[in-house]
């Protein structure tokens, strides 16, 4: 009996052990994992966009890295006032997010830049940051920092971190609405903060800017077609100054622009010609007249006339042009130039003047996303009466030369 009992107990223990082993083995079996969400290409808005996992928003991330090497020569400055040569480096991050809605595309975009180096008149080197653009677009509306809707040509292919501007070319914080009439025609009305364009009065070159209780009002009509396009723009802004209790004889500043672009397929694929003219009364910075290298070329919105005892508006106009020609798919050249005149009120410390700038560049793209640029610019300013230059001498004419070598990698 005892032997039977022992055998029985051994058999029961073996069965129990096998059951426990089976349970443990079952517990170790792999559980079916949740399917991973792979990044999907979004072809709706062009190359480079992909869907953010778990959403219907398409995202594109890019940017560029650029290095500029400058040599310059100013006839109106001593060498100790500026550097003959200087270098600048810049990195930029661009983020573009778009979502399709029942009202059209909802878009948000920003470009942030970091720049290192010293300008021609600054011997020290430092890093500066700049939010170049940051805006939201929805159902025809644009909110945020973007290229001003007054601008058109905007120095299209003039190169360089520290290059000259020959036309109206400024970013501004806006609240705008664009109506699309089809067949390439659009019209925009925009309320813009034009603080970057407003200039102080002449009695204090280091003083504050012209005051404005209301922002600038900008409007344009634009057309884009196969042959090219055109734009007509206008703006008005308030001129107000309480400096020293002086009153302003001119209360409104305004500017107009007319620009046209021609696509020139007979010359080469991608060839373009821009022509643009600007006129401003009390808003000279909307013409590009302040694009000269010299600080004595600076034009203010208002000047104090000691005879009338009032602040009076300055007037200015410019005409600019640019031709881009592709010698091959990887090599293209650019020639550009402008002419402008600044008409300042009489009896002021600054005389009226005229200026011109001309330049050209050769551009090479050996591989996609990599660009080498060699650019030369010459500028000259003539004054109606002699002015004091940076050397302490009276001069009726000043000129400048700039040579730029640049490399940019875009991704």
CSV table of C-alpha atoms in Angstrom, one decimal:
chain,number,residue,atom,x,y,z
A,1,UNK,CA,0.0,0.0,0.0
A,2,UNK,CA,2.8,2.4,0.8
A,3,UNK,CA,4.4,1.8,-2.7
A,4,UNK,CA,1.1,2.5,-4.4
A,5,UNK,CA,0.7,5.7,-2.4
A,6,UNK,CA,4.2,6.9,-3.3
A,7,UNK,CA,3.6,6.2,-7.0
A,8,UNK,CA,0.3,8.0,-6.9
A,9,UNK,CA,1.8,11.1,-5.3
A,10,UNK,CA,4.6,11.2,-7.8
A,11,UNK,CA,2.2,11.0,-10.7
A,12,UNK,CA,0.0,13.7,-9.3
A,13,UNK,CA,3.0,16.0,-8.7
A,14,UNK,CA,4.3,15.4,-12.3
A,15,UNK,CA,0.9,16.4,-13.7
A,16,UNK,CA,0.8,19.5,-11.6
A,17,UNK,CA,4.3,20.5,-12.6
A,18,UNK,CA,3.5,20.0,-16.3
A,19,UNK,CA,0.4,22.2,-15.9
A,20,UNK,CA,2.5,25.0,-14.2
A,21,UNK,CA,5.1,24.7,-17.0
A,22,UNK,CA,2.4,25.0,-19.6
A,23,UNK,CA,0.9,28.0,-17.9
A,24,UNK,CA,4.2,29.8,-17.7
A,25,UNK,CA,5.0,29.0,-21.4
A,26,UNK,CA,1.6,30.4,-22.4
A,27,UNK,CA,2.4,33.6,-20.4
A,28,UNK,CA,5.7,34.0,-22.3
A,29,UNK,CA,4.0,33.9,-25.7
A,30,UNK,CA,4.3,37.3,-27.6
A,31,UNK,CA,1.3,39.6,-27.6
A,32,UNK,CA,0.3,41.1,-31.0
A,33,UNK,CA,1.8,44.6,-31.1
A,34,UNK,CA,-0.2,47.7,-32.2
A,35,UNK,CA,0.7,48.6,-35.8
A,36,UNK,CA,3.3,51.3,-36.1
A,37,UNK,CA,2.3,54.6,-37.8
A,38,UNK,CA,4.8,55.2,-40.5
A,39,UNK,CA,5.5,58.7,-41.9
A,40,UNK,CA,3.5,59.2,-45.1
A,41,UNK,CA,4.5,61.5,-47.9
A,42,UNK,CA,2.1,64.5,-48.5
A,43,UNK,CA,2.1,65.3,-52.2
A,44,UNK,CA,-0.7,67.9,-52.0
A,45,UNK,CA,1.7,70.9,-51.5
A,46,UNK,CA,4.7,69.8,-53.4
A,47,UNK,CA,8.0,68.0,-52.6
A,48,UNK,CA,9.3,67.8,-49.0
A,49,UNK,CA,6.0,67.6,-47.2
A,50,UNK,CA,4.9,64.7,-45.0
A,51,UNK,CA,2.0,64.0,-42.7
A,52,UNK,CA,2.6,64.5,-39.0
A,53,UNK,CA,1.8,61.0,-37.6
A,54,UNK,CA,-1.7,60.8,-36.2
A,55,UNK,CA,-2.9,64.0,-37.9
A,56,UNK,CA,-4.0,65.4,-41.3
A,57,UNK,CA,-1.4,68.2,-41.2
A,58,UNK,CA,1.4,68.3,-43.7
A,59,UNK,CA,4.8,69.5,-42.5
A,60,UNK,CA,7.9,70.6,-44.3
A,61,UNK,CA,11.2,71.4,-42.5
A,62,UNK,CA,14.1,73.1,-44.2
A,63,UNK,CA,16.5,75.9,-44.1
A,64,UNK,CA,19.9,77.0,-45.2
A,65,UNK,CA,23.5,77.7,-44.1
A,66,UNK,CA,25.3,80.6,-45.8
A,67,UNK,CA,28.7,82.2,-45.5
A,68,UNK,CA,29.6,85.6,-47.1
A,69,UNK,CA,33.0,87.1,-47.7
A,70,UNK,CA,33.0,90.9,-48.4
A,71,UNK,CA,35.5,93.4,-49.6
A,72,UNK,CA,34.5,97.1,-49.8
A,73,UNK,CA,35.9,100.5,-50.5
A,74,UNK,CA,34.2,103.8,-49.4
A,75,UNK,CA,35.4,107.1,-50.8
A,76,UNK,CA,33.9,109.1,-48.0
A,77,UNK,CA,35.3,107.2,-45.0
A,78,UNK,CA,38.7,106.7,-43.5
A,79,UNK,CA,39.9,103.2,-43.2
A,80,UNK,CA,39.7,103.3,-39.4
A,81,UNK,CA,36.0,103.9,-39.7
A,82,UNK,CA,35.3,100.5,-41.4
A,83,UNK,CA,36.8,97.2,-42.3
A,84,UNK,CA,38.1,96.7,-45.9
A,85,UNK,CA,37.0,93.1,-45.6
A,86,UNK,CA,34.7,91.2,-43.3
A,87,UNK,CA,32.9,87.8,-43.2
A,88,UNK,CA,29.4,86.8,-42.1
A,89,UNK,CA,27.8,83.4,-41.5
A,90,UNK,CA,24.1,82.6,-41.2
A,91,UNK,CA,22.0,79.6,-40.4
A,92,UNK,CA,18.2,79.6,-40.9
A,93,UNK,CA,15.4,77.2,-40.0
A,94,UNK,CA,12.2,77.1,-42.0
A,95,UNK,CA,9.0,75.3,-40.8
A,96,UNK,CA,5.9,75.1,-43.0
A,97,UNK,CA,2.7,73.4,-41.7
A,98,UNK,CA,-0.5,73.1,-43.8
A,99,UNK,CA,-3.8,71.6,-43.3
A,100,UNK,CA,-6.7,71.3,-45.8
A,101,UNK,CA,-10.0,72.6,-44.4
A,102,UNK,CA,-13.5,73.3,-45.8
A,103,UNK,CA,-12.4,77.0,-46.1
A,104,UNK,CA,-9.2,76.1,-48.0
A,105,UNK,CA,-5.6,75.6,-46.7
A,106,UNK,CA,-4.7,76.6,-43.2
A,107,UNK,CA,-1.0,77.5,-43.2
A,108,UNK,CA,1.5,78.5,-40.6
A,109,UNK,CA,5.1,79.3,-41.5
A,110,UNK,CA,8.2,80.7,-39.8
A,111,UNK,CA,11.8,81.3,-40.6
A,112,UNK,CA,14.3,81.9,-37.8
A,113,UNK,CA,17.9,83.1,-38.5
A,114,UNK,CA,21.1,83.3,-36.6
A,115,UNK,CA,23.9,85.4,-38.0
A,116,UNK,CA,27.5,85.6,-36.8
A,117,UNK,CA,30.2,88.2,-37.7
A,118,UNK,CA,30.8,91.9,-37.8
A,119,UNK,CA,29.5,94.4,-40.4
A,120,UNK,CA,31.8,96.8,-42.3
A,121,UNK,CA,31.5,99.5,-39.7
A,122,UNK,CA,31.6,97.1,-36.7
A,123,UNK,CA,35.0,95.6,-35.9
A,124,UNK,CA,33.6,93.3,-33.2
A,125,UNK,CA,32.0,90.0,-34.0
A,126,UNK,CA,28.8,88.7,-32.4
A,127,UNK,CA,25.8,86.5,-32.9
A,128,UNK,CA,22.5,88.1,-33.7
A,129,UNK,CA,19.1,86.4,-34.0
A,130,UNK,CA,16.2,87.4,-36.2
A,131,UNK,CA,12.7,86.1,-36.7
A,132,UNK,CA,12.6,86.8,-40.4
A,133,UNK,CA,9.0,85.6,-41.0
A,134,UNK,CA,6.2,84.2,-38.9
A,135,UNK,CA,2.6,84.2,-40.2
A,136,UNK,CA,-0.7,82.3,-40.4
A,137,UNK,CA,-2.8,82.2,-43.6
A,138,UNK,CA,-6.4,81.1,-43.7
A,139,UNK,CA,-9.4,81.7,-46.0
A,140,UNK,CA,-7.6,84.6,-47.7
A,141,UNK,CA,-6.4,86.2,-44.5
A,142,UNK,CA,-2.7,86.7,-43.5
A,143,UNK,CA,-1.7,87.4,-39.9
A,144,UNK,CA,1.9,87.9,-38.7
A,145,UNK,CA,5.3,88.9,-40.0
A,146,UNK,CA,5.6,88.6,-43.8
A,147,UNK,CA,6.9,90.5,-46.8
A,148,UNK,CA,5.0,93.8,-47.0
A,149,UNK,CA,2.1,93.6,-49.5
A,150,UNK,CA,3.4,97.0,-50.9
A,151,UNK,CA,6.5,95.3,-52.2
A,152,UNK,CA,6.8,93.5,-55.6
A,153,UNK,CA,10.3,93.1,-57.1
A,154,UNK,CA,11.9,93.3,-53.6
A,155,UNK,CA,15.5,92.9,-54.8
A,156,UNK,CA,14.7,89.4,-56.2
A,157,UNK,CA,18.2,88.1,-57.1
A,158,UNK,CA,20.5,90.6,-55.4
A,159,UNK,CA,22.6,88.5,-53.1
A,160,UNK,CA,24.2,88.8,-49.7
A,161,UNK,CA,23.5,89.0,-46.0
A,162,UNK,CA,24.8,92.6,-46.0
A,163,UNK,CA,23.9,93.5,-49.6
A,164,UNK,CA,22.5,96.8,-50.9
A,165,UNK,CA,18.8,97.3,-51.4
A,166,UNK,CA,17.6,99.1,-54.6
A,167,UNK,CA,13.9,98.8,-54.2
A,168,UNK,CA,11.1,98.6,-51.6
A,169,UNK,CA,12.0,95.4,-49.7
A,170,UNK,CA,10.9,95.1,-46.0
A,171,UNK,CA,9.1,92.6,-43.8
A,172,UNK,CA,6.3,93.9,-41.6
A,173,UNK,CA,3.7,92.6,-39.1
A,174,UNK,CA,0.4,92.7,-41.0
A,175,UNK,CA,-3.3,91.9,-40.9
A,176,UNK,CA,-4.3,91.4,-44.5
A,177,UNK,CA,-7.0,89.9,-46.7
A,178,UNK,CA,-6.3,88.8,-50.3
A,179,UNK,CA,-9.2,88.3,-52.8
A,180,UNK,CA,-8.6,85.8,-55.6
A,181,UNK,CA,-10.5,86.8,-58.8
A,182,UNK,CA,-9.2,83.9,-60.9
A,183,UNK,CA,-7.2,84.0,-64.1
A,184,UNK,CA,-4.1,85.2,-62.1
A,185,UNK,CA,-5.7,88.3,-60.7
A,186,UNK,CA,-5.6,89.0,-56.9
A,187,UNK,CA,-6.2,92.1,-54.8
A,188,UNK,CA,-5.0,92.7,-51.2
A,189,UNK,CA,-5.8,95.2,-48.5
A,190,UNK,CA,-3.4,95.2,-45.5
A,191,UNK,CA,-2.9,97.0,-42.2
A,192,UNK,CA,0.8,97.0,-41.5
A,193,UNK,CA,3.2,98.1,-38.8
A,194,UNK,CA,5.7,100.1,-40.8
A,195,UNK,CA,8.0,101.0,-37.8
A,196,UNK,CA,11.0,99.5,-39.7
A,197,UNK,CA,10.4,102.1,-42.5
A,198,UNK,CA,9.5,105.1,-40.4
A,199,UNK,CA,12.5,107.5,-40.0
A,200,UNK,CA,13.1,110.1,-37.4
A,201,UNK,CA,13.4,113.9,-38.1
A,202,UNK,CA,16.6,115.5,-39.3
A,203,UNK,CA,17.4,117.7,-36.2
A,204,UNK,CA,18.5,114.6,-34.3
A,205,UNK,CA,20.0,111.8,-36.4
A,206,UNK,CA,20.2,109.6,-33.4
A,207,UNK,CA,16.7,110.4,-32.2
A,208,UNK,CA,13.4,108.7,-32.3
A,209,UNK,CA,11.3,107.8,-35.3
A,210,UNK,CA,8.4,109.7,-36.7
A,211,UNK,CA,5.4,109.0,-34.4
A,212,UNK,CA,2.2,107.4,-35.7
A,213,UNK,CA,-1.0,106.7,-33.8
A,214,UNK,CA,-2.3,104.4,-36.5
A,215,UNK,CA,-0.6,101.8,-38.7
A,216,UNK,CA,0.0,102.1,-42.4
A,217,UNK,CA,-2.8,101.1,-44.8
A,218,UNK,CA,-1.6,99.2,-47.9
A,219,UNK,CA,-3.4,97.9,-51.0
A,220,UNK,CA,-2.3,96.2,-54.2
A,221,UNK,CA,-3.6,94.6,-57.4
A,222,UNK,CA,-1.5,91.7,-58.6
A,223,UNK,CA,-1.4,89.5,-61.7
A,224,UNK,CA,0.6,86.4,-62.5
A,225,UNK,CA,0.4,84.7,-65.9
A,226,UNK,CA,2.5,82.7,-68.3
A,227,UNK,CA,4.2,85.7,-69.8
A,228,UNK,CA,5.0,87.2,-66.4
A,229,UNK,CA,3.1,89.5,-64.1
A,230,UNK,CA,2.6,93.0,-62.7
A,231,UNK,CA,1.6,94.8,-59.5
A,232,UNK,CA,0.3,98.2,-58.6
A,233,UNK,CA,0.5,99.2,-54.9
A,234,UNK,CA,-0.3,102.1,-52.7
A,235,UNK,CA,0.1,103.0,-49.0
A,236,UNK,CA,-0.9,105.9,-46.7
A,237,UNK,CA,0.4,106.5,-43.2
A,238,UNK,CA,0.1,109.2,-40.5
A,239,UNK,CA,2.9,111.7,-39.9
A,240,UNK,CA,2.9,113.1,-36.5
A,241,UNK,CA,5.7,114.6,-34.3
A,242,UNK,CA,5.5,116.3,-30.9
A,243,UNK,CA,9.3,116.8,-30.7
A,244,UNK,CA,10.0,120.1,-28.9
A,245,UNK,CA,6.3,121.1,-29.5
A,246,UNK,CA,6.9,121.5,-33.3
A,247,UNK,CA,3.9,121.0,-35.5
A,248,UNK,CA,3.9,119.1,-38.7
A,249,UNK,CA,2.8,120.9,-41.8
A,250,UNK,CA,2.3,117.5,-43.5
A,251,UNK,CA,0.1,115.1,-41.7
A,252,UNK,CA,0.0,112.2,-44.2
A,253,UNK,CA,2.7,110.2,-45.9
A,254,UNK,CA,2.0,108.1,-48.9
A,255,UNK,CA,3.7,106.0,-51.6
A,256,UNK,CA,2.8,104.3,-54.9
A,257,UNK,CA,4.5,101.5,-56.8
A,258,UNK,CA,4.3,100.0,-60.2
A,259,UNK,CA,6.2,96.9,-61.2
A,260,UNK,CA,6.2,94.4,-64.0
A,261,UNK,CA,8.0,91.0,-64.6
A,262,UNK,CA,8.6,89.4,-67.9
A,263,UNK,CA,9.4,85.7,-68.4
A,264,UNK,CA,11.8,85.4,-71.2
A,265,UNK,CA,11.8,81.8,-72.5
A,266,UNK,CA,13.5,82.9,-75.8
A,267,UNK,CA,16.6,83.7,-73.8
A,268,UNK,CA,16.7,80.6,-71.6
A,269,UNK,CA,14.6,78.6,-69.2
A,270,UNK,CA,14.0,80.7,-66.0
A,271,UNK,CA,15.1,84.0,-67.5
A,272,UNK,CA,13.3,87.0,-66.1
A,273,UNK,CA,13.3,90.8,-66.4
A,274,UNK,CA,11.9,93.0,-63.6
A,275,UNK,CA,11.2,96.7,-63.9
A,276,UNK,CA,9.8,98.8,-61.0
A,277,UNK,CA,9.2,102.4,-60.2
A,278,UNK,CA,8.3,104.0,-56.8
A,279,UNK,CA,7.3,107.5,-55.6
A,280,UNK,CA,6.8,108.6,-52.0
A,281,UNK,CA,5.8,111.8,-50.2
A,282,UNK,CA,6.6,111.6,-46.5
A,283,UNK,CA,7.5,107.9,-46.7
A,284,UNK,CA,10.8,107.8,-48.7
A,285,UNK,CA,11.8,104.4,-47.3
A,286,UNK,CA,9.1,102.8,-49.5
A,287,UNK,CA,11.2,103.7,-52.6
A,288,UNK,CA,14.5,102.0,-51.8
A,289,UNK,CA,16.2,105.5,-51.8
A,290,UNK,CA,17.8,104.6,-48.5
A,291,UNK,CA,19.6,101.6,-50.1
A,292,UNK,CA,22.9,103.5,-50.3
A,293,UNK,CA,25.8,102.3,-48.2
A,294,UNK,CA,26.5,105.8,-46.7
A,295,UNK,CA,24.7,107.0,-43.6
A,296,UNK,CA,24.6,110.5,-45.2
A,297,UNK,CA,22.3,109.1,-47.8
A,298,UNK,CA,19.7,108.4,-45.1
A,299,UNK,CA,16.4,110.2,-45.8
A,300,UNK,CA,14.0,111.1,-43.0
A,301,UNK,CA,10.2,111.3,-43.3
A,302,UNK,CA,10.1,114.9,-41.9
A,303,UNK,CA,12.6,117.7,-41.8
A,304,UNK,CA,12.4,120.9,-39.6
A,305,UNK,CA,12.2,124.1,-41.6
A,306,UNK,CA,13.4,126.9,-39.4
A,307,UNK,CA,11.7,129.5,-41.7
A,308,UNK,CA,8.2,128.0,-41.5
A,309,UNK,CA,8.8,126.6,-38.0
A,310,UNK,CA,7.2,123.3,-39.1
A,311,UNK,CA,8.2,119.8,-39.9
A,312,UNK,CA,7.9,119.2,-43.7
A,313,UNK,CA,7.8,115.9,-45.6
A,314,UNK,CA,10.6,114.6,-47.8
A,315,UNK,CA,9.8,113.3,-51.3
A,316,UNK,CA,11.7,110.6,-53.2
A,317,UNK,CA,11.4,108.4,-56.3
A,318,UNK,CA,13.4,105.5,-57.8
A,319,UNK,CA,13.3,103.2,-60.8
A,320,UNK,CA,15.0,99.8,-60.6
A,321,UNK,CA,15.5,96.9,-63.0
A,322,UNK,CA,17.0,93.4,-62.9
A,323,UNK,CA,17.7,90.8,-65.6
A,324,UNK,CA,18.4,87.1,-64.8
A,325,UNK,CA,19.8,84.9,-67.6
A,326,UNK,CA,20.5,81.1,-67.4
A,327,UNK,CA,23.6,80.2,-69.4
A,328,UNK,CA,22.9,76.5,-68.6
A,329,UNK,CA,20.7,74.7,-66.0
A,330,UNK,CA,23.4,75.1,-63.4
A,331,UNK,CA,24.9,78.6,-64.3
A,332,UNK,CA,23.1,81.9,-64.4
A,333,UNK,CA,24.0,85.6,-64.4
A,334,UNK,CA,22.2,88.6,-62.9
A,335,UNK,CA,22.6,92.3,-63.7
A,336,UNK,CA,20.7,95.0,-61.7
A,337,UNK,CA,20.6,98.7,-61.0
A,338,UNK,CA,18.6,101.6,-59.9
A,339,UNK,CA,18.4,105.4,-60.1
A,340,UNK,CA,16.7,107.6,-57.5
A,341,UNK,CA,16.3,111.2,-56.3
A,342,UNK,CA,15.6,112.5,-52.9
A,343,UNK,CA,13.8,115.9,-52.8
A,344,UNK,CA,14.2,117.4,-49.3
A,345,UNK,CA,12.5,120.6,-48.0
A,346,UNK,CA,14.4,123.8,-48.4
A,347,UNK,CA,16.2,125.5,-45.5
A,348,UNK,CA,17.2,122.1,-44.0
A,349,UNK,CA,20.7,120.9,-43.0
A,350,UNK,CA,20.6,118.1,-45.5
A,351,UNK,CA,20.7,118.9,-49.3
A,352,UNK,CA,18.6,117.0,-51.9
A,353,UNK,CA,20.6,114.4,-53.9
A,354,UNK,CA,20.5,111.7,-56.5
A,355,UNK,CA,22.1,108.3,-56.5
A,356,UNK,CA,22.5,105.2,-58.7
A,357,UNK,CA,23.7,101.7,-58.0
A,358,UNK,CA,24.7,99.0,-60.6
A,359,UNK,CA,25.9,95.5,-60.1
A,360,UNK,CA,26.0,92.0,-61.4
A,361,UNK,CA,26.6,88.4,-60.3
A,362,UNK,CA,27.6,85.0,-61.6
A,363,UNK,CA,25.9,82.1,-59.9
A,364,UNK,CA,26.8,78.4,-60.1
A,365,UNK,CA,24.9,75.4,-58.7
A,366,UNK,CA,27.2,72.3,-59.1
A,367,UNK,CA,24.7,70.0,-57.3
A,368,UNK,CA,21.2,70.5,-56.1
A,369,UNK,CA,20.9,72.7,-53.0
A,370,UNK,CA,24.5,74.1,-53.2
A,371,UNK,CA,25.0,77.7,-54.7
A,372,UNK,CA,28.2,79.7,-55.2
A,373,UNK,CA,27.9,83.4,-55.9
A,374,UNK,CA,30.3,86.1,-57.0
A,375,UNK,CA,28.8,89.6,-57.0
A,376,UNK,CA,30.0,93.1,-57.6
A,377,UNK,CA,28.2,96.4,-56.8
A,378,UNK,CA,29.1,100.0,-57.5
A,379,UNK,CA,27.2,103.0,-56.1
A,380,UNK,CA,27.5,106.8,-56.4
A,381,UNK,CA,25.7,109.7,-54.8
A,382,UNK,CA,25.7,113.4,-55.9
A,383,UNK,CA,24.5,116.1,-53.6
A,384,UNK,CA,23.0,119.5,-54.6
A,385,UNK,CA,25.3,121.2,-52.2
A,386,UNK,CA,28.5,120.0,-50.3
A,387,UNK,CA,28.1,117.8,-47.3
A,388,UNK,CA,30.5,116.8,-44.5
A,389,UNK,CA,31.7,113.2,-45.1
A,390,UNK,CA,33.3,110.7,-42.6
A,391,UNK,CA,36.7,112.1,-43.2
A,392,UNK,CA,35.6,115.6,-42.0
A,393,UNK,CA,35.8,117.0,-45.6
A,394,UNK,CA,33.2,118.7,-47.6
A,395,UNK,CA,32.2,116.7,-50.7
A,396,UNK,CA,29.5,116.9,-53.4
A,397,UNK,CA,30.0,113.3,-54.5
A,398,UNK,CA,30.6,109.9,-52.9
A,399,UNK,CA,31.0,106.4,-54.2
A,400,UNK,CA,31.4,102.9,-53.0
A,401,UNK,CA,32.5,99.5,-54.3
A,402,UNK,CA,31.5,96.1,-52.8
A,403,UNK,CA,32.8,92.6,-53.8
A,404,UNK,CA,31.0,89.6,-52.4
A,405,UNK,CA,31.8,85.9,-52.6
A,406,UNK,CA,29.1,83.7,-51.1
A,407,UNK,CA,28.3,80.0,-50.5
A,408,UNK,CA,24.8,78.7,-49.5
A,409,UNK,CA,23.6,75.1,-48.8
A,410,UNK,CA,19.8,74.9,-48.9
A,411,UNK,CA,18.0,71.8,-47.4
